[in-house]
JSON list of C-alpha atoms in Angstrom, two decimals:
[
{"chain": "A", "resi": 1, "resn": "PHE", "atom": "CA", "xyz": [-21.83, -13.38, 2.43]},
{"chain": "A", "resi": 2, "resn": "LYS", "atom": "CA", "xyz": [-23.09, -15.33, 5.38]},
{"chain": "A", "resi": 3, "resn": "ASP", "atom": "CA", "xyz": [-19.81, -15.11, 7.30]},
{"chain": "A", "resi": 4, "resn": "LYS", "atom": "CA", "xyz": [-20.37, -11.79, 9.04]},
{"chain": "A", "resi": 5, "resn": "GLU", "atom": "CA", "xyz": [-17.19, -12.05, 11.12]},
{"chain": "A", "resi": 6, "resn": "TYR", "atom": "CA", "xyz": [-15.08, -12.41, 7.96]},
{"chain": "A", "resi": 7, "resn": "ILE", "atom": "CA", "xyz": [-16.80, -9.38, 6.42]},
{"chain": "A", "resi": 8, "resn": "ARG", "atom": "CA", "xyz": [-16.28, -7.32, 9.58]},
{"chain": "A", "resi": 9, "resn": "ASN", "atom": "CA", "xyz": [-12.61, -8.34, 9.84]},
{"chain": "A", "resi": 10, "resn": "SER", "atom": "CA", "xyz": [-12.01, -7.55, 6.16]},
{"chain": "A", "resi": 11, "resn": "LYS", "atom": "CA", "xyz": [-13.65, -4.16, 6.50]},
{"chain": "A", "resi": 12, "resn": "ASP", "atom": "CA", "xyz": [-11.60, -3.34, 9.61]},
{"chain": "A", "resi": 13, "resn": "TYR", "atom": "CA", "xyz": [-8.39, -4.46, 7.89]},
{"chain": "A", "resi": 14, "resn": "TYR", "atom": "CA", "xyz": [-8.94, -2.22, 4.86]},
{"chain": "A", "resi": 15, "resn": "ILE", "atom": "CA", "xyz": [-9.88, 0.77, 6.99]},
{"chain": "A", "resi": 16, "resn": "ASN", "atom": "CA", "xyz": [-6.69, 0.44, 9.05]},
{"chain": "A", "resi": 17, "resn": "GLU", "atom": "CA", "xyz": [-4.44, -0.39, 6.10]},
{"chain": "A", "resi": 18, "resn": "ARG", "atom": "CA", "xyz": [-5.87, 2.45, 4.02]},
{"chain": "A", "resi": 19, "resn": "LYS", "atom": "CA", "xyz": [-5.11, 4.86, 6.86]},
{"chain": "A", "resi": 20, "resn": "PHE", "atom": "CA", "xyz": [-1.54, 3.54, 7.07]},
{"chain": "A", "resi": 21, "resn": "MET", "atom": "CA", "xyz": [-1.06, 3.82, 3.29]},
{"chain": "A", "resi": 22, "resn": "LEU", "atom": "CA", "xyz": [-2.40, 7.36, 3.06]},
{"chain": "A", "resi": 23, "resn": "GLU", "atom": "CA", "xyz": [-0.24, 8.53, 5.97]},
{"chain": "A", "resi": 24, "resn": "GLU", "atom": "CA", "xyz": [2.94, 6.95, 4.63]},
{"chain": "A", "resi": 25, "resn": "LEU", "atom": "CA", "xyz": [2.42, 7.96, 1.00]},
{"chain": "A", "resi": 26, "resn": "ARG", "atom": "CA", "xyz": [1.80, 11.55, 2.06]},
{"chain": "A", "resi": 27, "resn": "LYS", "atom": "CA", "xyz": [5.30, 11.62, 3.55]},
{"chain": "A", "resi": 28, "resn": "ILE", "atom": "CA", "xyz": [6.74, 11.42, 0.02]},
{"chain": "A", "resi": 29, "resn": "PRO", "atom": "CA", "xyz": [7.05, 15.04, -1.17]},
{"chain": "A", "resi": 30, "resn": "GLN", "atom": "CA", "xyz": [6.86, 14.15, -4.87]},
{"chain": "A", "resi": 31, "resn": "LEU", "atom": "CA", "xyz": [3.33, 12.75, -4.48]},
{"chain": "A", "resi": 32, "resn": "LYS", "atom": "CA", "xyz": [-0.05, 14.36, -4.09]},
{"chain": "A", "resi": 33, "resn": "VAL", "atom": "CA", "xyz": [-2.20, 11.66, -2.50]},
{"chain": "A", "resi": 34, "resn": "TYR", "atom": "CA", "xyz": [-5.97, 11.86, -2.80]},
{"chain": "A", "resi": 35, "resn": "ASP", "atom": "CA", "xyz": [-8.39, 10.74, -0.10]},
{"chain": "A", "resi": 36, "resn": "THR", "atom": "CA", "xyz": [-10.23, 7.53, -0.83]},
{"chain": "A", "resi": 37, "resn": "ASP", "atom": "CA", "xyz": [-12.91, 5.27, 0.61]},
{"chain": "A", "resi": 38, "resn": "THR", "atom": "CA", "xyz": [-11.89, 2.34, -1.61]},
{"chain": "A", "resi": 39, "resn": "ASN", "atom": "CA", "xyz": [-9.02, -0.13, -1.68]},
{"chain": "A", "resi": 40, "resn": "PHE", "atom": "CA", "xyz": [-7.21, 1.98, -4.31]},
{"chain": "A", "resi": 41, "resn": "VAL", "atom": "CA", "xyz": [-5.18, 5.16, -3.85]},
{"chain": "A", "resi": 42, "resn": "LEU", "atom": "CA", "xyz": [-4.94, 7.78, -6.59]},
{"chain": "A", "resi": 43, "resn": "MET", "atom": "CA", "xyz": [-1.78, 9.88, -6.67]},
{"chain": "A", "resi": 44, "resn": "LYS", "atom": "CA", "xyz": [-0.44, 12.71, -8.78]},
{"chain": "A", "resi": 45, "resn": "LEU", "atom": "CA", "xyz": [3.28, 12.70, -9.50]},
{"chain": "A", "resi": 46, "resn": "LYS", "atom": "CA", "xyz": [4.80, 16.15, -9.23]},
{"chain": "A", "resi": 47, "resn": "ASP", "atom": "CA", "xyz": [7.87, 15.72, -11.46]},
{"chain": "A", "resi": 48, "resn": "ARG", "atom": "CA", "xyz": [7.51, 12.43, -13.31]},
{"chain": "A", "resi": 49, "resn": "GLU", "atom": "CA", "xyz": [5.28, 10.78, -15.87]},
{"chain": "A", "resi": 50, "resn": "ALA", "atom": "CA", "xyz": [3.21, 7.81, -14.77]},
{"chain": "A", "resi": 51, "resn": "ASN", "atom": "CA", "xyz": [4.47, 5.47, -17.49]},
{"chain": "A", "resi": 52, "resn": "LEU", "atom": "CA", "xyz": [8.09, 6.08, -16.44]},
{"chain": "A", "resi": 53, "resn": "LEU", "atom": "CA", "xyz": [7.40, 5.40, -12.77]},
{"chain": "A", "resi": 54, "resn": "LYS", "atom": "CA", "xyz": [5.41, 2.30, -13.66]},
{"chain": "A", "resi": 55, "resn": "LEU", "atom": "CA", "xyz": [8.30, 0.97, -15.74]},
{"chain": "A", "resi": 56, "resn": "GLU", "atom": "CA", "xyz": [10.94, 1.75, -13.11]},
{"chain": "A", "resi": 57, "resn": "LEU", "atom": "CA", "xyz": [8.94, 0.13, -10.29]},
{"chain": "A", "resi": 58, "resn": "PHE", "atom": "CA", "xyz": [8.43, -2.98, -12.37]},
{"chain": "A", "resi": 59, "resn": "GLU", "atom": "CA", "xyz": [12.01, -3.27, -13.59]},
{"chain": "A", "resi": 60, "resn": "LYS", "atom": "CA", "xyz": [13.68, -2.59, -10.23]},
{"chain": "A", "resi": 61, "resn": "TYR", "atom": "CA", "xyz": [11.22, -4.06, -7.73]},
{"chain": "A", "resi": 62, "resn": "ASN", "atom": "CA", "xyz": [8.80, -6.25, -9.70]},
{"chain": "A", "resi": 63, "resn": "ILE", "atom": "CA", "xyz": [5.95, -3.99, -8.56]},
{"chain": "A", "resi": 64, "resn": "LEU", "atom": "CA", "xyz": [3.10, -3.18, -10.91]},
{"chain": "A", "resi": 65, "resn": "ILE", "atom": "CA", "xyz": [1.05, -0.01, -10.50]},
{"chain": "A", "resi": 66, "resn": "ARG", "atom": "CA", "xyz": [-1.74, 1.43, -12.64]},
{"chain": "A", "resi": 67, "resn": "ASP", "atom": "CA", "xyz": [-0.89, 4.26, -15.01]},
{"chain": "A", "resi": 68, "resn": "ALA", "atom": "CA", "xyz": [-4.06, 6.35, -14.66]},
{"chain": "A", "resi": 69, "resn": "SER", "atom": "CA", "xyz": [-3.24, 8.80, -17.44]},
{"chain": "A", "resi": 70, "resn": "ASN", "atom": "CA", "xyz": [-6.00, 7.37, -19.62]},
{"chain": "A", "resi": 71, "resn": "PHE", "atom": "CA", "xyz": [-8.71, 7.93, -17.00]},
{"chain": "A", "resi": 72, "resn": "ILE", "atom": "CA", "xyz": [-11.13, 10.67, -18.06]},
{"chain": "A", "resi": 73, "resn": "GLY", "atom": "CA", "xyz": [-9.95, 14.00, -16.69]},
{"chain": "A", "resi": 74, "resn": "LEU", "atom": "CA", "xyz": [-6.51, 12.78, -15.63]},
{"chain": "A", "resi": 75, "resn": "TYR", "atom": "CA", "xyz": [-3.17, 13.36, -17.28]},
{"chain": "A", "resi": 76, "resn": "LYS", "atom": "CA", "xyz": [0.24, 11.75, -17.80]},
{"chain": "A", "resi": 77, "resn": "ASN", "atom": "CA", "xyz": [1.29, 12.14, -14.18]},
{"chain": "A", "resi": 78, "resn": "TYR", "atom": "CA", "xyz": [-1.44, 10.16, -12.36]},
{"chain": "A", "resi": 79, "resn": "VAL", "atom": "CA", "xyz": [-1.07, 6.65, -10.95]},
{"chain": "A", "resi": 80, "resn": "ARG", "atom": "CA", "xyz": [-3.25, 4.37, -8.89]},
{"chain": "A", "resi": 81, "resn": "VAL", "atom": "CA", "xyz": [-2.09, 1.71, -6.44]},
{"chain": "A", "resi": 82, "resn": "ALA", "atom": "CA", "xyz": [-4.03, -1.04, -4.76]},
{"chain": "A", "resi": 83, "resn": "ILE", "atom": "CA", "xyz": [-4.06, -1.61, -1.02]},
{"chain": "A", "resi": 84, "resn": "LYS", "atom": "CA", "xyz": [-2.70, -5.10, -0.47]},
{"chain": "A", "resi": 85, "resn": "GLY", "atom": "CA", "xyz": [-1.26, -7.01, 2.47]},
{"chain": "A", "resi": 86, "resn": "HIS", "atom": "CA", "xyz": [0.68, -4.94, 5.00]},
{"chain": "A", "resi": 87, "resn": "GLU", "atom": "CA", "xyz": [4.11, -6.28, 3.98]},
{"chain": "A", "resi": 88, "resn": "ASP", "atom": "CA", "xyz": [3.40, -5.67, 0.29]},
{"chain": "A", "resi": 89, "resn": "ASN", "atom": "CA", "xyz": [2.24, -2.14, 1.10]},
{"chain": "A", "resi": 90, "resn": "LYS", "atom": "CA", "xyz": [5.43, -1.45, 3.04]},
{"chain": "A", "resi": 91, "resn": "ILE", "atom": "CA", "xyz": [7.52, -2.68, 0.11]},
{"chain": "A", "resi": 92, "resn": "LEU", "atom": "CA", "xyz": [5.63, -0.40, -2.28]},
{"chain": "A", "resi": 93, "resn": "ILE", "atom": "CA", "xyz": [6.09, 2.61, -0.01]},
{"chain": "A", "resi": 94, "resn": "GLU", "atom": "CA", "xyz": [9.81, 1.97, 0.47]},
{"chain": "A", "resi": 95, "resn": "SER", "atom": "CA", "xyz": [10.28, 1.47, -3.28]},
{"chain": "A", "resi": 96, "resn": "LEU", "atom": "CA", "xyz": [8.50, 4.74, -4.02]},
{"chain": "A", "resi": 97, "resn": "LYS", "atom": "CA", "xyz": [10.70, 6.52, -1.48]},
{"chain": "A", "resi": 98, "resn": "LYS", "atom": "CA", "xyz": [13.84, 5.17, -3.14]},
{"chain": "A", "resi": 99, "resn": "ILE", "atom": "CA", "xyz": [12.73, 6.20, -6.63]},
{"chain": "A", "resi": 100, "resn": "LEU", "atom": "CA", "xyz": [11.10, 9.52, -5.84]},
{"chain": "A", "resi": 101, "resn": "GLY", "atom": "CA", "xyz": [13.41, 10.60, -3.04]}
]
C-alpha cells in the first residue's frame, strides 16, 4: 500500500464506474437498484426469480451474477453484481436489457 497514486487512481475509477453502473441499471424498469458505497450493486428483480436470471445470463452471455436470495433478510428476487472493467460492465447492462426488456 505504498503506491499512493495507484490507490488514488483505483478509488477514482470505482467511484466513476459505480456512478455509471447505478445510472444505467436504473434505466431498466424491471430492476430496483440500491445505492452502494462498495464495488457491488444489489438489485431487486420485479418480475423474476434470481436463480432464473442467473441461469439465463450464464447460458446466453457467459455472465455470472450472485443470487442473493440466501442473504439474511433477502428473498428469491435479489441479485448482486460486481463492478468490473468498463467494457464488462457495458456488456452486463446490455445483456440485462435484452433479458429484462
